[in-house]
Every structure is written in structure tokens, then in C-alpha cells.
Short mmCIF file of C-alpha atoms and ligand atoms in Angstrom, two decimals:
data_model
loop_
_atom_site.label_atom_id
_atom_site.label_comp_id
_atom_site.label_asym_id
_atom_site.label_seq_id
_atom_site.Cartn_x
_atom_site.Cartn_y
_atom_site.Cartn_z
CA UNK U 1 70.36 21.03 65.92
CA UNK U 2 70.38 24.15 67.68
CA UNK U 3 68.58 26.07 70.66
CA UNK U 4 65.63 28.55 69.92
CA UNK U 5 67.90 30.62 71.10
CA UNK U 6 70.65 30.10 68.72
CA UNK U 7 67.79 30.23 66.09
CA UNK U 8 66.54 33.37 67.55
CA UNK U 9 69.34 35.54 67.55
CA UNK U 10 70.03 34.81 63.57
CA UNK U 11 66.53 35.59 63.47
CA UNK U 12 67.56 39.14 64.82
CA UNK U 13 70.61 39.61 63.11
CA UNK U 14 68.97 38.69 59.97
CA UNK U 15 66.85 41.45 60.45
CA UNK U 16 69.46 44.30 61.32
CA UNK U 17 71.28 43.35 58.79
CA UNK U 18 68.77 43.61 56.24
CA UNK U 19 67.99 46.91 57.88
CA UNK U 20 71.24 48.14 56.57
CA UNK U 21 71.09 47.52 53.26
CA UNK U 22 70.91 51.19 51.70
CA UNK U 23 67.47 52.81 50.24
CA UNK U 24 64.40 54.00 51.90
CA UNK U 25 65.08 53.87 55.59
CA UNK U 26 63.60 56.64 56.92
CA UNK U 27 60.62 54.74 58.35
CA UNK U 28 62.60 51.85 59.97
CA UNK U 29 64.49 54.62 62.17
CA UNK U 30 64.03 55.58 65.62
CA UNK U 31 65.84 59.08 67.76
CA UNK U 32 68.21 57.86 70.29
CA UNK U 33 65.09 59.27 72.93
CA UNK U 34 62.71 56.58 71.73
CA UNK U 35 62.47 53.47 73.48
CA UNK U 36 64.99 50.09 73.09
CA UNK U 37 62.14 48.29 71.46
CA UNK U 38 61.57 51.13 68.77
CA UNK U 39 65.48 51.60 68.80
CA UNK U 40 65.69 47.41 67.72
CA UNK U 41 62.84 48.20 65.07
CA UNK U 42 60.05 47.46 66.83
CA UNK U 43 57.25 44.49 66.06
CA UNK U 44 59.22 44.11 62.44
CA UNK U 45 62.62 43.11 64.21
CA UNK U 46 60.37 41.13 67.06
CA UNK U 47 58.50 39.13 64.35
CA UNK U 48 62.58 38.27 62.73
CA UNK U 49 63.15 36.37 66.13
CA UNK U 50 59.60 34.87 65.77
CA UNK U 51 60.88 33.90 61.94
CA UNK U 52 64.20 32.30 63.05
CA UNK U 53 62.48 30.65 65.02
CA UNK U 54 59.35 28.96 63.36
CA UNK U 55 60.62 26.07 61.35
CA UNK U 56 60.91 24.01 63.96
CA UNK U 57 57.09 24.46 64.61
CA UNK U 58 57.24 20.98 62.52
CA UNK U 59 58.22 19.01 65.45
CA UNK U 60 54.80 16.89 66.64
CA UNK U 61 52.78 17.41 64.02
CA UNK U 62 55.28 16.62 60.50
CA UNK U 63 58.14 14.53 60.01
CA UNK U 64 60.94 16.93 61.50
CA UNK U 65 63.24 19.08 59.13
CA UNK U 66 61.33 18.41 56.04
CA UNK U 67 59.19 20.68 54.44
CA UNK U 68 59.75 23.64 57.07
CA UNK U 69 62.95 23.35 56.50
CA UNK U 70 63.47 23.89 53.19
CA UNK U 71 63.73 26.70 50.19
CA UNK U 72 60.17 26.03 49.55
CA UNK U 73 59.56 27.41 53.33
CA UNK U 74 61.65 30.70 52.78
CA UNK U 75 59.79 31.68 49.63
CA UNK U 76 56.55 30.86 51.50
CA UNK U 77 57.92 33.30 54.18
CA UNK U 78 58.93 35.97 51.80
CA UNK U 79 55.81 35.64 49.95
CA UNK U 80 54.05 36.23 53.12
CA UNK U 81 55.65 38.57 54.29
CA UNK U 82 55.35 40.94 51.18
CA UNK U 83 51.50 40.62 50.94
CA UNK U 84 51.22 41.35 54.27
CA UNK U 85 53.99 44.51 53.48
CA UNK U 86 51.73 45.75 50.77
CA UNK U 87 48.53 45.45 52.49
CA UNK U 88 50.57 48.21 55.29
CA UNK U 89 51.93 50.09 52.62
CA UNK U 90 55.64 49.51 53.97
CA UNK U 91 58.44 49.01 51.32
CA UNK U 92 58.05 45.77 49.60
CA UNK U 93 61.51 44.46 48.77
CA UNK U 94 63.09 45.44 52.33
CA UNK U 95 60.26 43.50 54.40
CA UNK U 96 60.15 40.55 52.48
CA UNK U 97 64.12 40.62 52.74
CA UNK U 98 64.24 41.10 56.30
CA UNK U 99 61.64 38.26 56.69
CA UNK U 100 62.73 35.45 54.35
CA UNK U 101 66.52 35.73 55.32
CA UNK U 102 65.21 35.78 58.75
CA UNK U 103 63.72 32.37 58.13
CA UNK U 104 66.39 31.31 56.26
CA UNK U 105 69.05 31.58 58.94
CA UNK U 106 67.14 29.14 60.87
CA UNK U 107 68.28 26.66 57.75
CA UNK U 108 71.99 28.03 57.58
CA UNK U 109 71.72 26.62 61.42
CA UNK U 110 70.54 23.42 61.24
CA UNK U 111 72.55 22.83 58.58
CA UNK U 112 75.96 23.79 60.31
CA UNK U 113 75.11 21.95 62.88
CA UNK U 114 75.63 18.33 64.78
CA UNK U 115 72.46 15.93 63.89
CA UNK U 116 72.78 12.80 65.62
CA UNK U 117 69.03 11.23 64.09
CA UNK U 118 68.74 9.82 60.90
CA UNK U 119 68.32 10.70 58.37
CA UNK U 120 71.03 13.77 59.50
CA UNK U 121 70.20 17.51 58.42
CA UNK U 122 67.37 19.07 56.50
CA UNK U 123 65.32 18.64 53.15
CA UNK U 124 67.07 22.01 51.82
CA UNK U 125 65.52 21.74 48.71
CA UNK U 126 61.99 20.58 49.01
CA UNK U 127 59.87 20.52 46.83
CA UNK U 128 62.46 20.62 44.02
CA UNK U 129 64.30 17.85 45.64
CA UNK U 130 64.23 15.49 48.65
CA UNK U 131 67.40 14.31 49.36
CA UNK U 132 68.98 16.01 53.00
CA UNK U 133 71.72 18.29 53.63
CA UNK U 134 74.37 18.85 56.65
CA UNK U 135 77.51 20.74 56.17
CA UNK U 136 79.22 18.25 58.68
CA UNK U 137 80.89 21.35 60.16
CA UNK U 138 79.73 20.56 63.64
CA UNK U 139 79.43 24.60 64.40
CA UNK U 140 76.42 24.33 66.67
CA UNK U 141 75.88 21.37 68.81
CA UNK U 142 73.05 18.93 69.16
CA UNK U 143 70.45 20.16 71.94
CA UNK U 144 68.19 17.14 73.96
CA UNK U 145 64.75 18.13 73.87
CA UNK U 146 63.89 14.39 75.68
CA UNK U 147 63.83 14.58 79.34
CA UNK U 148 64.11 18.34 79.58
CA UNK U 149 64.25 18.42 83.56
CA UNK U 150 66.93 15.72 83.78
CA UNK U 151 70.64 17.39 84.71
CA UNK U 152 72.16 15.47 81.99
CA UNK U 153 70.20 17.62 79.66
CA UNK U 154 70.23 20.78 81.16
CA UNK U 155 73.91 20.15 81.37
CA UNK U 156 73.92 19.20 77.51
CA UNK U 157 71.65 21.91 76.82
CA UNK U 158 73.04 24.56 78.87
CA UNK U 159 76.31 23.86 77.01
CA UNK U 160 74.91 24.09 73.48
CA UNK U 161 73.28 27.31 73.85
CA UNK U 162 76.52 28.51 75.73
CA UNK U 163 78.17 27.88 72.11
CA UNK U 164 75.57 29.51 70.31
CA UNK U 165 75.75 32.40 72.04
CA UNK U 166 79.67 32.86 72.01
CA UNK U 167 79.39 32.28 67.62
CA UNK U 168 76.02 34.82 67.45
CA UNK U 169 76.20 37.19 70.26
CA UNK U 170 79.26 39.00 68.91
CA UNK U 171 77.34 39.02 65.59
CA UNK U 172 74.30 40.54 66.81
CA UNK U 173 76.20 42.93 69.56
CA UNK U 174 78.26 43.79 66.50
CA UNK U 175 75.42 44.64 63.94
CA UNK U 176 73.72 46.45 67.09
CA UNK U 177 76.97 49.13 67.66
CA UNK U 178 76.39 49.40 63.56
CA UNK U 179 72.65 49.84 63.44
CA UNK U 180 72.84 52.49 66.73
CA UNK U 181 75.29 54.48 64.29
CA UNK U 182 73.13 54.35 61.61
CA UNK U 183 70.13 55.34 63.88
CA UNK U 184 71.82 58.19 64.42
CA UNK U 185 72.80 59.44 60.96
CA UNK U 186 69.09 58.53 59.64
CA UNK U 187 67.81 60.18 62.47
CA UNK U 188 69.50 63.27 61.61
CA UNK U 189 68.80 63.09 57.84
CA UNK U 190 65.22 62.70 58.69
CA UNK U 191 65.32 65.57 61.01
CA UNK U 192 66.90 67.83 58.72
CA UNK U 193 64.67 67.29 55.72
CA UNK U 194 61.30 67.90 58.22
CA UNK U 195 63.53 71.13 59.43
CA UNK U 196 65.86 72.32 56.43
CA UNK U 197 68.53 74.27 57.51
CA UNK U 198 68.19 78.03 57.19
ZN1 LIG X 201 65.28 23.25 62.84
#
């Protein structure tokens, strides 16, 4: 399975890409003046990472890649995510979006990745079904979290999250050139509906 890393950058591209998806937008943009943390959309975009992230929150406390990891999870998420979107007044359907694919890459992940403990991959479907999933594609490699200090790990480790981020840092430098565009044009459009032209 992969790094938190790995997890958190499809956390982050989930959430600029979502961003993209056309309607209202206005309030998700920021001038090119503003800062890089309002430029990346803020707490929103931070809380994406955090998303990506938080199925793994399992390990200690539940069997690992069971119930977290599942469909069930991501509608929890999105569920979530819209109450708490309607209790701020912010637009429903893109915040629950952003926030359930968000989670939901963290599954894509895991399941494209190497699992060397049985039973290999992740209950997908829970609660609908319990069987596991793995793609067998091997696209992300197995990190050690035993014996985190030893150089055999940080070797291992250090090479796994070199993978992930040569597959997702394109992907999420890519989506960022986009989403600076974009910033730009809604930036404008924004501007020239508070200032219409003469
Ligand atoms: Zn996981």
C-alpha cells in the first residue's frame, strides 16, 4: 500500500480537479496577489489532503482496509461533507464532490497497489459486500511501516514514495498550471461583474 504521501497528493488533485468542473466558482477563486494557500483553495483543498489521507486512520484500532476502505466510507465522507457544506452555506454538490472523490482516491490507491498481507487489497464494497479487491497492477509499491528507523526501511520506503511521486506529481503540477489559468480567467470574470465595463 502506499505512502501518506502518495495518498496525499490524490487527496489534492482530487480536489483541483473537482474545482474545475464548470458552475459556480466564483467563491473558490483567489487574484494572482493573494497568498499560495488561498491560490491552492485554502482550508477546503487542505482538508482534500487530510481526506486522502484518513482511511488509513483504521490501522491500530480496526482490522486494516476494511470498513475505511470501502464505498460505504466515501458516501460517509460525502455525506459529511455536504452537511457540514450546508451548515456554511457553500455550494452543496461541488463540496461534497471535492470531498468524497478526495477520499475515494485513497481507495483507487490501495487498490493499484502491491499488498504483500493477506488477505491482499481492500473491502471495496463494504457493507454491500465483503469479499477484497486489488487490481494486481503493482502501480504503487508496498511501504514498511515495521521498524521505521531501520535503513532497510527507509531504503524501501524512500523508494516507494520516490514512485509515487514520479506517477502523482506530474498530475498534481499538471492540474496546478490548469487551475492557475483558471484563477486567472475567474478572477477576471469576478472582477468585471463587481466593476462592469463602461
Ligand atoms: Zn489504505
Amino acid at each position: 500500500m502506499p505512502s501518506p504521501i502518495g495518498h496525499a497528493l490524490a487527496g489534492l488533485a482530487a480536489a483541483w480537479a473537482a474545482d474545475m468542473v464548470p458552475g459556480n466558482r466564483a467563491w473558490r477563486t483567489a487574484p494572482a496577489s493573494a497568498s499560495w494557500f488561498e491560490r491552492a483553495g485554502n482550508g477546503l483543498s487542505l482538508a482534500c489532503v487530510g481526506l486522502g489521507m484518513a482511511a488509513d486512520l483504521d490501522l491500530g484500532w480496526i482490522t486494516h482496509r476494511t470498513v475505511t476502505h470501502s464505498i460505504g466510507a466515501v458516501a460517509f465522507a460525502g455525506i459529511f461533507a455536504a452537511a457540514l457544506a450546508a451548515n456554511a452555506h457553500r455550494p452543496i454538490a461541488r463540496v461534497t464532490l471535492m470531498c468524497a472523490a478526495a477520499y475515494a482516491t485513497h481507495l483507487l490507491l490501495d487498490w493499484l497497489a502491491v499488498d504483500l498481507s493477506e488477505p491482499r487489497g481492500i473491502q471495496a464494497l463494504w457493507p454491500f459486500r465483503y469479499e477484497w479487491f486489488i487490481s494486481g497492477a503493482d502501480l504503487f509499491q508496498q511501504t514498511e511501516r515495521r521498524h521505521l528507523l531501520s535503513a532497510a526501511t527507509m531504503v524501501k520506503n524512500a523508494r516507494a514514495i520516490l514512485q509515487e511521486v514520479v506517477i502523482l506529481g506530474p498530475v498534481v503540477v499538471g492540474l496546478w498550471l490548469v487551475r492557475v489559468k483558471a484563477l486567472a480567467g475567474l478572477a477576471a470574470e469576478v472582477t468585471g461583474r463587481d466593476h462592469p465595463a463602461q
